[in-house]
mmCIF file of C-alpha atoms in Angstrom:
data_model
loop_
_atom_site.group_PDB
_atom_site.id
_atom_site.type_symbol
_atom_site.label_atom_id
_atom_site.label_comp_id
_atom_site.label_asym_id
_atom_site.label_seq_id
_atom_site.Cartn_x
_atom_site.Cartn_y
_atom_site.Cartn_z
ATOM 1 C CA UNK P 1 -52.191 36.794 -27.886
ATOM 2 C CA UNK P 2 -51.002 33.514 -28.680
ATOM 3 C CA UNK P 3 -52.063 30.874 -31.512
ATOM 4 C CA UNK P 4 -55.134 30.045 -30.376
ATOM 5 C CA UNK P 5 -56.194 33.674 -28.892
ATOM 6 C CA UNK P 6 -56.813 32.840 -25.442
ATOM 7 C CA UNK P 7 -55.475 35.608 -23.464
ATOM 8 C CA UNK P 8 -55.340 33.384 -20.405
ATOM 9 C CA UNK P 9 -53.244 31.384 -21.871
ATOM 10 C CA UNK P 10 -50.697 34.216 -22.198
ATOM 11 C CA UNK P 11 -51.047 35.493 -18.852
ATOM 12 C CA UNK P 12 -50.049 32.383 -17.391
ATOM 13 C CA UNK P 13 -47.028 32.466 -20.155
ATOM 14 C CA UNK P 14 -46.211 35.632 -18.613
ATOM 15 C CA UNK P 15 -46.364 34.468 -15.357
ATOM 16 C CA UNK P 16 -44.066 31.957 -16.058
ATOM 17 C CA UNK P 17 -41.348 33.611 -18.336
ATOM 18 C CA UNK P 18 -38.104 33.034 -16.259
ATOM 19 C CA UNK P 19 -38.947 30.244 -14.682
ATOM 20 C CA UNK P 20 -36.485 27.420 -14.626
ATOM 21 C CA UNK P 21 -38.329 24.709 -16.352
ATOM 22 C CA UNK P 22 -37.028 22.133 -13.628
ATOM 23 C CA UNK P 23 -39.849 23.873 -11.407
ATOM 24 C CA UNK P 24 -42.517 23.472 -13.885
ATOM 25 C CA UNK P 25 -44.286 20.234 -15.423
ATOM 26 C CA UNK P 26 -42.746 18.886 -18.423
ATOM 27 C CA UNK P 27 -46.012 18.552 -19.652
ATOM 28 C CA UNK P 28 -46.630 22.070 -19.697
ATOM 29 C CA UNK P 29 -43.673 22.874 -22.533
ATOM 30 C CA UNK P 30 -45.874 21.200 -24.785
ATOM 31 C CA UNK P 31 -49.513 23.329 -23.532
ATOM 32 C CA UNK P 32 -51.345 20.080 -22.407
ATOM 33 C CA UNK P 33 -50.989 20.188 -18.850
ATOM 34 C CA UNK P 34 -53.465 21.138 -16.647
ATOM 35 C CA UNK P 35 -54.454 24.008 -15.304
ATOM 36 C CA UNK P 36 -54.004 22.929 -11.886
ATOM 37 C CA UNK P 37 -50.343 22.015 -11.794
ATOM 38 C CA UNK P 38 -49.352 25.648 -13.385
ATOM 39 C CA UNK P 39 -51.374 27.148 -10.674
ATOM 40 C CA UNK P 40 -49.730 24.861 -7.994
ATOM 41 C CA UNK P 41 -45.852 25.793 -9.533
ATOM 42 C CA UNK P 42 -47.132 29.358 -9.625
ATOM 43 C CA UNK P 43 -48.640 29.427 -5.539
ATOM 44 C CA UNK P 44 -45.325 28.004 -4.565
ATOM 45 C CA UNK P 45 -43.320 30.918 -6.890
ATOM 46 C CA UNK P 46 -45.663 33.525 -4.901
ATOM 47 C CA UNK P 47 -44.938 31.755 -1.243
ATOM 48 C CA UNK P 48 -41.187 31.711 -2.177
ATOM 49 C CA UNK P 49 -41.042 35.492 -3.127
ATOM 50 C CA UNK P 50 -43.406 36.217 0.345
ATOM 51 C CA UNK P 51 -40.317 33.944 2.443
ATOM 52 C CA UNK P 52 -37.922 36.414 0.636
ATOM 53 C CA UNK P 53 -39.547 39.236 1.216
ATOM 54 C CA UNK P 54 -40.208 38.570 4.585
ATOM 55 C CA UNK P 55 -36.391 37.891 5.034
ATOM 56 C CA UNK P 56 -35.325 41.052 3.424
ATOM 57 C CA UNK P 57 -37.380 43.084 5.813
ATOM 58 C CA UNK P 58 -35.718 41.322 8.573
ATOM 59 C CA UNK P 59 -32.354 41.548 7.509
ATOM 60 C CA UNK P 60 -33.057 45.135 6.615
ATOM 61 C CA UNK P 61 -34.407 45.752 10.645
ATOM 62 C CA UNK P 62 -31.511 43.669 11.562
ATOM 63 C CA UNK P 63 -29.296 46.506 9.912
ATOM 64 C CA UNK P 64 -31.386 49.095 11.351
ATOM 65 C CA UNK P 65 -30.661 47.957 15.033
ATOM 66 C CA UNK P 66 -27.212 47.236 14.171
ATOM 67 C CA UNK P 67 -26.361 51.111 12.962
ATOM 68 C CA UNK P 68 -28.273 52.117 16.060
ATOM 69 C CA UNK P 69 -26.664 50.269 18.102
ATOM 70 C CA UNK P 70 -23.264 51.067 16.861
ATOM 71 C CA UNK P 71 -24.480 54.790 17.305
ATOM 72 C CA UNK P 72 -25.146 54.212 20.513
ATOM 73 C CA UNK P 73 -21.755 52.986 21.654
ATOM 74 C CA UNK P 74 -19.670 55.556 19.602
ATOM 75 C CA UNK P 75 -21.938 58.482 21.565
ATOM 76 C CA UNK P 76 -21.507 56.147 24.623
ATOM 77 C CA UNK P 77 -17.520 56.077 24.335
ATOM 78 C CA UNK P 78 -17.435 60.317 22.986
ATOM 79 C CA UNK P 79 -19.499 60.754 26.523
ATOM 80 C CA UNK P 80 -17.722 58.475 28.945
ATOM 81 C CA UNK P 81 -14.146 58.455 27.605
ATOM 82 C CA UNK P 82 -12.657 60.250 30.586
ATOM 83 C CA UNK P 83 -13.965 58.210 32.936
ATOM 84 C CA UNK P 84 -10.562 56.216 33.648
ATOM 85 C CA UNK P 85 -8.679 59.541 33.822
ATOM 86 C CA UNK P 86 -11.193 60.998 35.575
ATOM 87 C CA UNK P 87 -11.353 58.175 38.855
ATOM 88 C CA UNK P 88 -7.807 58.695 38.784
ATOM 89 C CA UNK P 89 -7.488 62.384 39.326
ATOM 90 C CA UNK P 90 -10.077 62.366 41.933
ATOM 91 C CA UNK P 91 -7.461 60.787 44.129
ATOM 92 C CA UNK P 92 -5.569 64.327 43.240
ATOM 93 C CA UNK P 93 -8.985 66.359 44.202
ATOM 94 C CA UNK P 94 -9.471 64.691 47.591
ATOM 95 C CA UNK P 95 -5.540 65.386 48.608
ATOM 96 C CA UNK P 96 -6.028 68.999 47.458
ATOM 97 C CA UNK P 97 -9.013 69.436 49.260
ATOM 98 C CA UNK P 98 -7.709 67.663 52.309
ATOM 99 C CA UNK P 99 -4.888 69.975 52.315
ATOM 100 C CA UNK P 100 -6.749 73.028 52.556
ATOM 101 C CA UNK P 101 -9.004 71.368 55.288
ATOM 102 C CA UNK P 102 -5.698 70.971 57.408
ATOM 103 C CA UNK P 103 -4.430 74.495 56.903
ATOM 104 C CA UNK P 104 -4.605 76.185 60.404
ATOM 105 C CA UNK P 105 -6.363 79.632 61.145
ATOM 106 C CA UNK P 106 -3.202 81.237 62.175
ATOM 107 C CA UNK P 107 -1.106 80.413 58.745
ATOM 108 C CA UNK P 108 -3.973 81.601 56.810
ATOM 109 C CA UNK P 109 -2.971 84.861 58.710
ATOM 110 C CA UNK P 110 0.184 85.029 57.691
ATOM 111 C CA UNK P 111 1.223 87.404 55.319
ATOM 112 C CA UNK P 112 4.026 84.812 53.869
ATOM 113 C CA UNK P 113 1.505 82.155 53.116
ATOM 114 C CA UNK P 114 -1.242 84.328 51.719
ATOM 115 C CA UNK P 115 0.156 83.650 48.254
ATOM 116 C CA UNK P 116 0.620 79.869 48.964
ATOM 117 C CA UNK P 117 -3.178 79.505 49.810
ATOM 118 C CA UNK P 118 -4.273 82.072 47.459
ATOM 119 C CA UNK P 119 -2.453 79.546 44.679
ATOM 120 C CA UNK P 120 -3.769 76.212 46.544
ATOM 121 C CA UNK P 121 -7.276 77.469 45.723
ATOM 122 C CA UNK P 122 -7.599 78.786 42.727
ATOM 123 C CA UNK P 123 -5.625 75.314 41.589
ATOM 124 C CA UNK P 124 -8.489 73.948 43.361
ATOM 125 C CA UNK P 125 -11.024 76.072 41.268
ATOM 126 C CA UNK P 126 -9.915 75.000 38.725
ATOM 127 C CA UNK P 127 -9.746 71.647 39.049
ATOM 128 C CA UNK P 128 -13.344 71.578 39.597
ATOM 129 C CA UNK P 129 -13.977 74.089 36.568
ATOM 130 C CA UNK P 130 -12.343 70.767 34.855
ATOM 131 C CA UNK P 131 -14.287 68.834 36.398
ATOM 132 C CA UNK P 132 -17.516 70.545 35.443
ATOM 133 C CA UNK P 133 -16.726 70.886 31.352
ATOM 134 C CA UNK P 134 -16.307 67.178 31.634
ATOM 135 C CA UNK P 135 -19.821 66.344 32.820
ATOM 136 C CA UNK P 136 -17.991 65.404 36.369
ATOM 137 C CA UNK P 137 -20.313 66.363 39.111
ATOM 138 C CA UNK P 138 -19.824 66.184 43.239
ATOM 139 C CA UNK P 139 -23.062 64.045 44.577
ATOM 140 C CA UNK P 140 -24.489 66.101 47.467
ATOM 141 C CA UNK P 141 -24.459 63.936 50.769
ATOM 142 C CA UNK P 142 -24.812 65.270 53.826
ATOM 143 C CA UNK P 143 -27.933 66.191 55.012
ATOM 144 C CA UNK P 144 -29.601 63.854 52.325
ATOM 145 C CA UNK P 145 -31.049 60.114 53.228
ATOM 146 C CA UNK P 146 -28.787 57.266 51.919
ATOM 147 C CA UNK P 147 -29.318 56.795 48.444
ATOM 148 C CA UNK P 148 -27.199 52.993 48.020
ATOM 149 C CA UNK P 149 -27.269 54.090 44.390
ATOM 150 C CA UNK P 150 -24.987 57.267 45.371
ATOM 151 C CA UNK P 151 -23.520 56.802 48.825
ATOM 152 C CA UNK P 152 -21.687 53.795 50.563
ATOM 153 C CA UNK P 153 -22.267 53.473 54.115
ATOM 154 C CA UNK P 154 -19.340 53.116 55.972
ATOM 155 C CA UNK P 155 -20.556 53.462 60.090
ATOM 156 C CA UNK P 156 -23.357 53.947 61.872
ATOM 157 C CA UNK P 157 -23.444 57.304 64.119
ATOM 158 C CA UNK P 158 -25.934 56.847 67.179
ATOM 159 C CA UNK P 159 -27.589 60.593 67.267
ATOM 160 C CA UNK P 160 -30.941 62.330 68.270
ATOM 161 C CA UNK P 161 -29.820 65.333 65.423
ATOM 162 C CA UNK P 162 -31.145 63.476 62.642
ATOM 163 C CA UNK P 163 -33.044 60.946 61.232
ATOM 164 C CA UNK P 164 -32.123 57.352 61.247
ATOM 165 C CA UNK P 165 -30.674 56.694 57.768
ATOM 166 C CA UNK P 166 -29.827 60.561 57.165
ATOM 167 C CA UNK P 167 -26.465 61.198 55.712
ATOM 168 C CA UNK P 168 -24.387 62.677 59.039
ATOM 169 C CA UNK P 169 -20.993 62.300 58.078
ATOM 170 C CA UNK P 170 -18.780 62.428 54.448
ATOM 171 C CA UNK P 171 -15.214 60.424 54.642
ATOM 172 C CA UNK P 172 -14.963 60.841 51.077
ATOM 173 C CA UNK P 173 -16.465 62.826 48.446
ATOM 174 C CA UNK P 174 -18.251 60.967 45.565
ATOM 175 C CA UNK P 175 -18.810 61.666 41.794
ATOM 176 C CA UNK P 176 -21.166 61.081 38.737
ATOM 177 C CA UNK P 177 -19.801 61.143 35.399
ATOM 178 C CA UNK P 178 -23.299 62.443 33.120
ATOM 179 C CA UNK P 179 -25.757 60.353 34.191
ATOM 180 C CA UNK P 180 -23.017 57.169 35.476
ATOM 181 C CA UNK P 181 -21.989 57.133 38.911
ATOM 182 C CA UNK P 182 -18.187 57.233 38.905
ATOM 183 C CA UNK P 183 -17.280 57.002 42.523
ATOM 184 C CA UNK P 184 -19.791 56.553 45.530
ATOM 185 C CA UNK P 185 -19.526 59.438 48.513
ATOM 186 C CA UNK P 186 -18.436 57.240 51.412
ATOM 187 C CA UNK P 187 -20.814 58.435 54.456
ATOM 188 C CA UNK P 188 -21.491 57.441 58.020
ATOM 189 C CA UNK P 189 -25.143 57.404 58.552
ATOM 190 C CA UNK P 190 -27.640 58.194 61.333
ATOM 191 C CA UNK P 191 -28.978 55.721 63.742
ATOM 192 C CA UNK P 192 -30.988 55.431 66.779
ATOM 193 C CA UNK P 193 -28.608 55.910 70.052
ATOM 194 C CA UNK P 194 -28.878 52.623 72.131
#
């Protein structure tokens, strides 16, 4: 307690211990101001510390999104790293593919090219075996109705076998990377015959 025993007064002294005496009354060094301009210093010490409070949690959320968001990217970059390399060697995919298209009945025949085949596939199986550990996934076409998030419609086919806007035709194969489309199938689709 202080001189005079008033434990009020020493509450507000403790309130106020560390407060730069520019903020409070000059009056009150002396203990004859009034109660009402302590109590107006000490609401405006109490909104300042709620301001800074309040701007510590948002900085602190501001952090929080920030980490995530880095988070995000690095898995974004471990996942979809190959993509580059990966659009490139599908050019490599389609002329292997087309190359086994084109071999003839007869030459698969014969004896001497067996081998040579034998070798063209399995370097084809493997490929896709590649393909597969790196998330890299054919998109299924033909057959299917155009999906414009999958497929790019190249021509029109007029036919009574299927329905208007079915998938009838792959020129090229397409991809997905995970869940990120990496190249479109390129597909002629279905329509009514004239």
């Amino acid at each position: 307690m202080n001189d005079n025993g008033n434990p009020h007064d020493e509450a507000v002294e403790k309130e106020l211990a560390g407060v730069p005496e520019e903020m409070l009354d000059k009056s009150s060094l002396g203990g004859t101001a009034d109660e009402g301009t302590i109590e107006d210093a000490l609401n405006s010490l109490r909104d300042d510390l709620e301001k800074a409070q309040q701007e510590m949690l948002y900085a602190k959320a501001e952090v929080q999104n920030v980490r995530r968001r880095m988070e995000k990217e690095a898995q974004d970059a471990r996942s979809y790293a190959a993509t580059g390399f990966a659009r490139d060697i599908l050019a490599v995919a389609d002329n292997l593919s087309r190359a086994l298209d084109h071999v003839p009945p007869e030459m698969r025949e014969d004896d001497k090219l067996k081998g040579f085949l034998a070798g063209i596939e399995a370097t084809q199986r493997e490929l896709d075996k590649v393909f597969g550990l790196h998330g890299i996934t054919r998109i299924a076409a033909k057959g299917l109705p155009l999906d414009p998030n999958q497929h790019q419609a190249m021509l029109e086919v007029p036919t009574d076998e299927a329905e208007p806007g079915t998938v009838v035709q792959e020129m090229q194969a397409g991809y997905m990377i995970r869940d990120r489309l990496l190249r479109p199938a390129m597909v002629g689709v279905a329509k009514k015959p004239v």
